Structure formats: structure tokens, C-alpha cells
Coordinates of C-alpha atoms in Angstrom, one line a residue:
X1 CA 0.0 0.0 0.0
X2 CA 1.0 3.5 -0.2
X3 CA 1.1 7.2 0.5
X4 CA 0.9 10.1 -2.7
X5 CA 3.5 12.4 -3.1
X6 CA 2.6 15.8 -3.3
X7 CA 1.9 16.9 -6.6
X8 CA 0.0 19.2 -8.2
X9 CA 0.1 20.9 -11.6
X10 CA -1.6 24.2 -12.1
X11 CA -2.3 25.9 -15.3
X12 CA -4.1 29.2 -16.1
X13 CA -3.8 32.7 -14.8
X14 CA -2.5 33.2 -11.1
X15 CA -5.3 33.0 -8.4
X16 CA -4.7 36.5 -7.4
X17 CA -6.1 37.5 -11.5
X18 CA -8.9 35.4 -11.4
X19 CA -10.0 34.9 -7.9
X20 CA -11.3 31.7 -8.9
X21 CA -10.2 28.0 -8.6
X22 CA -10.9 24.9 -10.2
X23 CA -9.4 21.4 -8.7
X24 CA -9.6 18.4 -11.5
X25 CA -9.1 15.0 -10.2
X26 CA -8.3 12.0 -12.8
X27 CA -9.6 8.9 -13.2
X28 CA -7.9 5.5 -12.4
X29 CA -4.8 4.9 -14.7
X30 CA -4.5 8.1 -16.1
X31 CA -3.0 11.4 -15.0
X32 CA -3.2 15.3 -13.9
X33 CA -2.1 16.3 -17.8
X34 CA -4.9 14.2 -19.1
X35 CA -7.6 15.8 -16.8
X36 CA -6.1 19.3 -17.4
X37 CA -7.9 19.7 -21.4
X38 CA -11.4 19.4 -20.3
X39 CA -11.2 22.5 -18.7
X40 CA -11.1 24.2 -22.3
X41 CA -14.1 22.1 -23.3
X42 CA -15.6 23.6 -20.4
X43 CA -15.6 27.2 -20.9
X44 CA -12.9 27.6 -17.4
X45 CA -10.7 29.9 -18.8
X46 CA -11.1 32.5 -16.1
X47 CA -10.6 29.7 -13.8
X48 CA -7.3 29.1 -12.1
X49 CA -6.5 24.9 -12.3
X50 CA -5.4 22.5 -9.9
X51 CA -4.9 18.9 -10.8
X52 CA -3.5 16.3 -8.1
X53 CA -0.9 13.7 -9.7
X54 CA -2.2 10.6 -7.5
X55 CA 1.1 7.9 -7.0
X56 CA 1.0 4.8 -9.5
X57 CA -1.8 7.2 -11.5
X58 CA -4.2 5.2 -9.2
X59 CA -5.8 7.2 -5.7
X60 CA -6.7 3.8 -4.2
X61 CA -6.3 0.0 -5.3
X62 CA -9.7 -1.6 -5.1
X63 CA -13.2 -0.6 -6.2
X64 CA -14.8 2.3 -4.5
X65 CA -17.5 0.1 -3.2
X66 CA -14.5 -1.8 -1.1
X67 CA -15.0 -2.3 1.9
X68 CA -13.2 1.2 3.3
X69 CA -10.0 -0.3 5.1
X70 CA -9.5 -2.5 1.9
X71 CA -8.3 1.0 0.2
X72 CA -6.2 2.6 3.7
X73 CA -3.5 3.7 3.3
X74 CA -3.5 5.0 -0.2
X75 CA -7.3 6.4 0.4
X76 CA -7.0 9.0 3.3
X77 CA -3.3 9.9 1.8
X78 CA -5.6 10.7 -1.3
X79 CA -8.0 12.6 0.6
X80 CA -5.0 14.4 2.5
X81 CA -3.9 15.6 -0.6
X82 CA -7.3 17.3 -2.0
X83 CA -7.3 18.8 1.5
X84 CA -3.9 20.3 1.4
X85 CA -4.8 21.7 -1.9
X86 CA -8.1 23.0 -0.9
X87 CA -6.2 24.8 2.1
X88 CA -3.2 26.1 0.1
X89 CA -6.3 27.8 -2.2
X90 CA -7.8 29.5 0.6
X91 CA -4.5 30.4 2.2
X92 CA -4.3 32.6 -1.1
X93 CA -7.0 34.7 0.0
X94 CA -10.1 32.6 -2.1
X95 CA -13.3 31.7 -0.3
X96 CA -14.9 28.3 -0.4
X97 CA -17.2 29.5 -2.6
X98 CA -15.1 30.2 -5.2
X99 CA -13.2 26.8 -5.5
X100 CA -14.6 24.4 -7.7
X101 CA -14.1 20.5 -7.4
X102 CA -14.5 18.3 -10.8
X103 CA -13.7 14.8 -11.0
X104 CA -14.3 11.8 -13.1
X105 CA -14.5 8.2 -12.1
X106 CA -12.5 7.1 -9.6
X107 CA -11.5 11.0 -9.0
X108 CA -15.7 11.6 -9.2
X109 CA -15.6 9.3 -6.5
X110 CA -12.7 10.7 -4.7
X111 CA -14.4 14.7 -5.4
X112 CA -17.6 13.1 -3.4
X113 CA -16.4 12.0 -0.6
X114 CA -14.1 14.9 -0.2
X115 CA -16.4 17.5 -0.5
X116 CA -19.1 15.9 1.9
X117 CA -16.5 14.9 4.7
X118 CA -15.9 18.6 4.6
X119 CA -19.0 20.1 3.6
X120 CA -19.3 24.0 3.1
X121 CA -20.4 26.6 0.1
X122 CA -18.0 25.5 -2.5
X123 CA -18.9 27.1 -5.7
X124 CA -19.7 23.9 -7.7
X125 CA -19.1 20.3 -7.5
X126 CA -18.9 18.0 -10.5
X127 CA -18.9 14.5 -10.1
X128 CA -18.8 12.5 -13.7
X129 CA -19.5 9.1 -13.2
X130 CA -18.7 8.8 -8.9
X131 CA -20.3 8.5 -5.8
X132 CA -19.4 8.2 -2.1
X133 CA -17.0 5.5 -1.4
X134 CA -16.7 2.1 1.2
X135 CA -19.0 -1.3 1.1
X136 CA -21.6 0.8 2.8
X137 CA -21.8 4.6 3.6
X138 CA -20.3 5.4 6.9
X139 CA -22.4 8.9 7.7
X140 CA -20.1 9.7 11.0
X141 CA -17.5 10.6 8.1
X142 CA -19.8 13.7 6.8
X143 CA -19.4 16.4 8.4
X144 CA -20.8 20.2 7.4
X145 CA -23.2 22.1 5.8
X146 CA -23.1 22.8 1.7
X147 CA -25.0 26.0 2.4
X148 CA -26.7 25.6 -1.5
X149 CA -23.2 24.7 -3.0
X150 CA -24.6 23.2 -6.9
X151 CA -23.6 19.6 -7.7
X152 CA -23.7 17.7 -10.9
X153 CA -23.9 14.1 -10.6
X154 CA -24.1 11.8 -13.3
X155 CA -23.0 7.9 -14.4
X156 CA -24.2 5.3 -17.0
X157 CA -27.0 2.5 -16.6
X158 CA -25.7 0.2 -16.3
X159 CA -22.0 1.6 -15.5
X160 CA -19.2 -0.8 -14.7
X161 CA -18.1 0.7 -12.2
X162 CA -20.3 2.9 -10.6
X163 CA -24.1 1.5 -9.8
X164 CA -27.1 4.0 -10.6
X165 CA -28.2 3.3 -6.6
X166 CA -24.8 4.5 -5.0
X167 CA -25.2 7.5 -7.2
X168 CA -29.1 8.1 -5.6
X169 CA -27.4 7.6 -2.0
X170 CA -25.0 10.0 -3.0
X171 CA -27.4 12.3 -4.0
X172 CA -29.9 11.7 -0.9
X173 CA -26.6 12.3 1.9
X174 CA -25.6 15.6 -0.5
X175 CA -29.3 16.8 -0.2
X176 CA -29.9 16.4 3.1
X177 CA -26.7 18.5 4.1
X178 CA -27.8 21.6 1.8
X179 CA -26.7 20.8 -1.7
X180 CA -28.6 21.7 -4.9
X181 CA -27.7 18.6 -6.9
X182 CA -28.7 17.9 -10.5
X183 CA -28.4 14.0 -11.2
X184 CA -28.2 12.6 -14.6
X185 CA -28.2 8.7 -15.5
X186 CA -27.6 7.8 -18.9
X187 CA -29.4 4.5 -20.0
X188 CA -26.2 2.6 -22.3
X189 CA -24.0 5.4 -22.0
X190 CA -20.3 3.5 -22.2
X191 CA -18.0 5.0 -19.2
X192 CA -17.2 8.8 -20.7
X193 CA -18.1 12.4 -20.6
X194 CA -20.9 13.1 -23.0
X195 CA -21.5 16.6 -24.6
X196 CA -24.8 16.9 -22.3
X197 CA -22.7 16.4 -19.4
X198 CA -20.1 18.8 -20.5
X199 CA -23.0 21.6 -21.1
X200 CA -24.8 21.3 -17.4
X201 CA -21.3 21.5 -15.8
X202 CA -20.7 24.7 -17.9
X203 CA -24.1 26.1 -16.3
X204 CA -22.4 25.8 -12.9
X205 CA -19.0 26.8 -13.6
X206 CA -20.8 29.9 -15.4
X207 CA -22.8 30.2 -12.6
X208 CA -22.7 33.8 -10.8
X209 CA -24.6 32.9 -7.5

């Protein structure tokens, strides 16, 4: 098992031009440079990008619905490292509400559990294909209030990976601690980003609430 290694790439402007961040987190097997080009697709220019390098390209070894302590070390290291980026963000002088989280797959995955372990106004969450992670979900972990934060949630049916009912339990925990989430299941879709997705996370990034 193992711990990440701190690294993040940024791209864009400097935080202290746009006042805004956005946090991509790759999928199983791939990498922070390959997450980094669906910004563009998503209208972020004005958006100042973070993207986590997880160790091995893989944030933790076994399926999300693992039993939890199946995925330890390598999972709260993981989680450690969205946290320290969140915090080095803010420590620049940007408010909660202005970060954004995206994430896809195994990083959707990660993005959710993230976010509702530390629940406040974040400015958006996208969650392509995720949900919250362990066996079952272990509510003691979530802890705050989204305060109306938007969240776009979406997978396949059937997915491989990620079932169309830990998606709904996703949604129901996010809901009852003040999110405003939009959930999307595609009947056939293969395990991607389609346009439609692409579009309803632009409405939130555009967003000016």
C-alpha cells in the first residue's frame, strides 16, 4: 500500500487574476495532464486549475464500493492531498465558494467524498461518473453544511463501475446536508463524458450565485 506524493500541476492565470479556482481529479490509470484539457471544453478559462498527480496514477487500489480499510492507506493519503490543496487555495486569500471540485470516475468518487466529509459553500461540485465511497456509507464521516453549493452528478445504466443506486445515496446524503444537486443517468451510456454532461457542468461553472 502506499502514500501520494505531493503533486499538483496548475495551469491558467495566477489565483490573485482570477479569484477563482478549479481542482480536476483524474480517473484510475491516467493522470493530472490528461484531466487538465477538459477545462477548455468547459468554458474555465477565467478559472485558475489544480490537478492532483495521484502515486502509480491510481488514488486507491480496489473498487470504490471496497469495503473502506480495503483502500487505507493509499485512500485518506488521497484525501490528505485534496485537503492540502483546498487549504493552500484558501490560504491565497479565495473563499470556499469560489473553489470548484471536478472529477471523473474514480477522482468523481474521490471529489464526493471529499467534499461531503468537509461540507461548506463550495462554488460547484462536478462529479462525472462517482459517488461516495466504502461497502456501505459510513455517515459519521460527513461532516458540514453545503449552504446551496450546486452539484452535478451523473453515471451510466448500467456503468461498470459505478451503480445508478450508490449514485441516488450520494445524491440523498448531499441533499440532506444543503446541496442543490442535479443528477443525470444515462441509459447505455459507455464509461465517458458526454456533450450533455459537458453543457450542465458549464451552467455551474458559469454560474454567478
Amino acid at each position: 500500500m502506499y502514500t501520494h506524493e505531493k503533486q499538483v500541476r496548475t495551469q491558467g492565470k495566477p489565483l490573485s487574476e482570477t479569484g477563482k479556482a478549479l481542482i480536476l481529479i483524474h480517473g484510475r490509470g491516467a493522470t493530472a495532464a490528461s484531466i487538465l484539457p477538459l477545462a477548455q471544453e468547459l468554458g474555465a478559462d477565467d478559472f485558475t486549475l489544480f490537478a492532483p498527480q495521484a502515486t502509480n496514477n491510481t488514488w486507491y487500489p480496489y473498487s470504490f464500493m471496497a469495503p473502506a480499510d480495503q483502500n487505507q492507506p493509499a485512500l485518506d493519503s488521497a484525501l490528505e492531498l485534496i485537503n492540502e490543496t483546498v487549504q493552500s487555495i484558501k490560504a491565497q486569500g479565495i473563499a470556499s465558494k469560489d473553489i470548484y471540485l471536478l472529477g471523473f470516475s474514480q477522482g468523481a468518487c474521490l471529489t464526493a467524498e471529499y467534499a461531503t466529509r468537509h461540507a461548506q459553500r463550495f462554488g460547484g461540485l462536478l462529479i462525472f461518473t462517482g459517488g461516495l465511497i466504502g461497502q456501505e456509507l459510513n455517515t459519521s464521516n460527513y461532516k458540514g453544511d453545503f449552504e446551496g453549493t450546486p452539484v452535478f452528478i451523473s453515471t451510466g445504466d448500467p456503468d461498470p463501475h459505478v451503480p445508478v443506486s450508490r449514485v441516488d445515496e450520494t445524491v440523498k446524503q448531499m441533499e440532506g446536508m444543503g446541496a442543490k444537486v442535479s443528477r443525470k443517468v444515462y441509459p447505455g451510456r459507455p464509461h465517458t463524458i458526454l456533450q450533455e454532461e459537458l453543457e450542465l457542468a458549464r451552467m455551474i461553472l458559469a454560474s454567478k450565485e
